[in-house]
C-alpha cells in the first residue's frame, strides 16, 4: 500500500469511494434514507477546494484508491474513508497516523459516525458530545470527538 498526497485528478475516484462506502459500510448503523442523504452530500466543486486546501492523503493499492483522509491546519479531521472491500486492513490507521504526525496542533477533532466511533476511541479520541446533524431534512447521529497530542 502506498500513501501519497492527494492530486486533483483523484477527485472523481474519491467521491465514488465515499458514496459507495457510506451506502454499504455505514448502512449497518444508519437507515437507508440516512445513508442516501449522506452519500449525496459530496459536491465536487466544494470537495475539490477543501481537499486541495487541507492536508490530504490517499491510499493506493495496484493503482486503485483504497482510502483517503484530510485534515485542516487546526487539527480538524474532515473526512476519513476506506473502500468497502478494504475495511480492516490498516488503511484508515495509516492515513490517520500520517495526518496527525504532520499537523502541528495540540489536539485533533473529528465528527465521527456511529460506525467510526470505535476506531477513533481506539486511537485515544474521547467523545465530547453526541449530536444530531441534518442533511437535506434527514437527521443523523454522530459524535464530536477530541484527542490531545
Coordinates of C-alpha atoms in Angstrom, one line a residue:
X1 CA 0.0 0.0 0.0
X2 CA 1.2 3.4 -0.9
X3 CA 0.2 6.6 1.0
X4 CA 0.6 9.7 -1.1
X5 CA -0.6 13.2 -1.3
X6 CA -3.9 14.0 -3.0
X7 CA -3.9 15.1 -6.6
X8 CA -6.8 16.9 -8.3
X9 CA -7.3 14.0 -10.7
X10 CA -8.1 11.8 -7.7
X11 CA -11.4 13.7 -7.1
X12 CA -13.8 11.6 -9.1
X13 CA -12.5 8.3 -7.7
X14 CA -12.5 9.7 -4.1
X15 CA -16.1 10.8 -4.4
X16 CA -17.2 7.4 -5.8
X17 CA -15.3 5.7 -2.9
X18 CA -17.0 7.9 -0.4
X19 CA -20.5 7.3 -1.8
X20 CA -20.0 3.5 -2.0
X21 CA -18.5 3.3 1.5
X22 CA -21.4 5.3 3.1
X23 CA -24.0 3.3 1.2
X24 CA -22.5 -0.1 2.0
X25 CA -20.4 0.1 5.2
X26 CA -22.3 2.8 7.1
X27 CA -25.6 1.1 6.3
X28 CA -25.1 -1.2 9.2
X29 CA -25.6 1.8 11.6
X30 CA -27.9 4.1 9.7
X31 CA -31.2 3.8 7.9
X32 CA -31.3 3.7 4.1
X33 CA -32.7 7.3 3.8
X34 CA -29.9 8.5 6.1
X35 CA -27.0 7.0 4.1
X36 CA -28.6 8.2 0.8
X37 CA -28.8 11.8 2.1
X38 CA -25.2 11.5 3.4
X39 CA -23.8 10.0 0.2
X40 CA -25.4 12.7 -1.9
X41 CA -23.6 15.3 0.2
X42 CA -20.4 15.0 -1.9
X43 CA -20.4 18.1 -4.0
X44 CA -17.4 18.0 -6.4
X45 CA -16.6 21.7 -6.5
X46 CA -16.7 22.2 -2.8
X47 CA -14.8 18.9 -2.2
X48 CA -12.1 19.9 -4.7
X49 CA -11.5 23.2 -2.9
X50 CA -11.3 21.7 0.6
X51 CA -9.3 18.6 -0.4
X52 CA -6.7 20.9 -2.0
X53 CA -6.7 23.3 0.9
X54 CA -6.4 20.6 3.6
X55 CA -3.6 18.2 4.2
X56 CA -5.0 15.3 2.2
X57 CA -3.6 11.8 1.7
X58 CA -4.8 8.8 -0.4
X59 CA -4.0 5.2 0.0
X60 CA -3.4 3.4 -3.3
X61 CA -3.2 -0.4 -4.0
X62 CA -2.4 -1.6 -7.5
X63 CA -3.4 1.8 -9.0
X64 CA -6.7 1.9 -7.1
X65 CA -7.5 4.4 -4.4
X66 CA -8.5 2.3 -1.3
X67 CA -8.9 5.2 1.2
X68 CA -8.4 8.9 1.8
X69 CA -8.4 11.4 4.6
X70 CA -8.0 15.1 5.1
X71 CA -7.2 17.4 8.0
X72 CA -7.2 21.2 8.2
X73 CA -4.5 23.3 9.8
X74 CA -6.3 23.4 13.1
X75 CA -6.4 19.6 13.5
X76 CA -10.0 19.0 12.3
X77 CA -10.2 15.6 10.6
X78 CA -12.8 16.4 8.0
X79 CA -13.0 13.1 6.1
X80 CA -11.5 9.6 6.6
X81 CA -13.0 6.8 4.4
X82 CA -11.8 3.4 3.3
X83 CA -13.2 1.4 0.3
X84 CA -15.8 -1.1 1.3
X85 CA -13.6 -4.0 0.1
X86 CA -10.6 -2.9 2.0
X87 CA -12.0 -2.4 5.5
X88 CA -9.9 -3.7 8.5
X89 CA -6.6 -3.7 6.6
X90 CA -5.0 -0.8 8.5
X91 CA -5.6 1.8 5.8
X92 CA -7.5 4.3 8.0
X93 CA -4.9 3.9 10.7
X94 CA -2.0 4.6 8.2
X95 CA -3.8 7.7 6.8
X96 CA -4.7 9.0 10.2
X97 CA -1.2 8.4 11.6
X98 CA 0.2 10.4 8.7
X99 CA -2.3 13.3 9.1
X100 CA -1.8 13.5 12.9
X101 CA 2.0 13.4 12.6
X102 CA 2.1 16.2 10.0
X103 CA -0.3 18.6 11.6
X104 CA 1.2 20.9 14.2
X105 CA -1.5 21.5 16.8
X106 CA -2.2 20.5 20.3
X107 CA -5.3 18.4 19.7
X108 CA -7.4 16.8 17.0
X109 CA -11.1 17.0 16.5
X110 CA -13.5 14.8 14.4
X111 CA -17.2 14.4 13.9
X112 CA -17.3 10.6 13.9
X113 CA -20.1 8.5 12.6
X114 CA -21.6 5.7 14.8
X115 CA -19.6 3.3 12.5
X116 CA -16.3 5.1 13.0
X117 CA -16.6 5.9 16.7
X118 CA -14.9 2.6 17.9
X119 CA -12.0 3.3 15.5
X120 CA -11.4 6.7 17.0
X121 CA -11.8 5.6 20.6
X122 CA -9.1 3.0 20.0
X123 CA -6.9 5.9 18.7
X124 CA -7.4 7.8 22.0
X125 CA -10.2 10.1 20.9
X126 CA -12.8 10.9 23.6
X127 CA -16.5 11.7 22.9
X128 CA -17.2 15.4 23.8
X129 CA -20.9 15.1 22.8
X130 CA -23.4 13.2 20.7
X131 CA -25.2 15.3 18.2
X132 CA -27.9 15.2 15.5
X133 CA -26.9 16.7 12.2
X134 CA -29.3 17.5 9.4
X135 CA -28.6 16.7 5.8
X136 CA -31.4 17.6 3.4
X137 CA -34.0 17.3 6.1
X138 CA -32.7 13.9 7.4
X139 CA -31.2 13.6 10.9
X140 CA -28.1 11.6 11.5
X141 CA -26.4 10.9 14.8
X142 CA -22.6 11.5 15.1
X143 CA -20.1 12.2 17.8
X144 CA -17.8 15.2 18.4
X145 CA -14.6 13.5 19.5
X146 CA -11.3 15.0 20.6
X147 CA -7.7 13.8 21.1
X148 CA -4.9 15.6 22.8
X149 CA -1.4 15.2 21.5

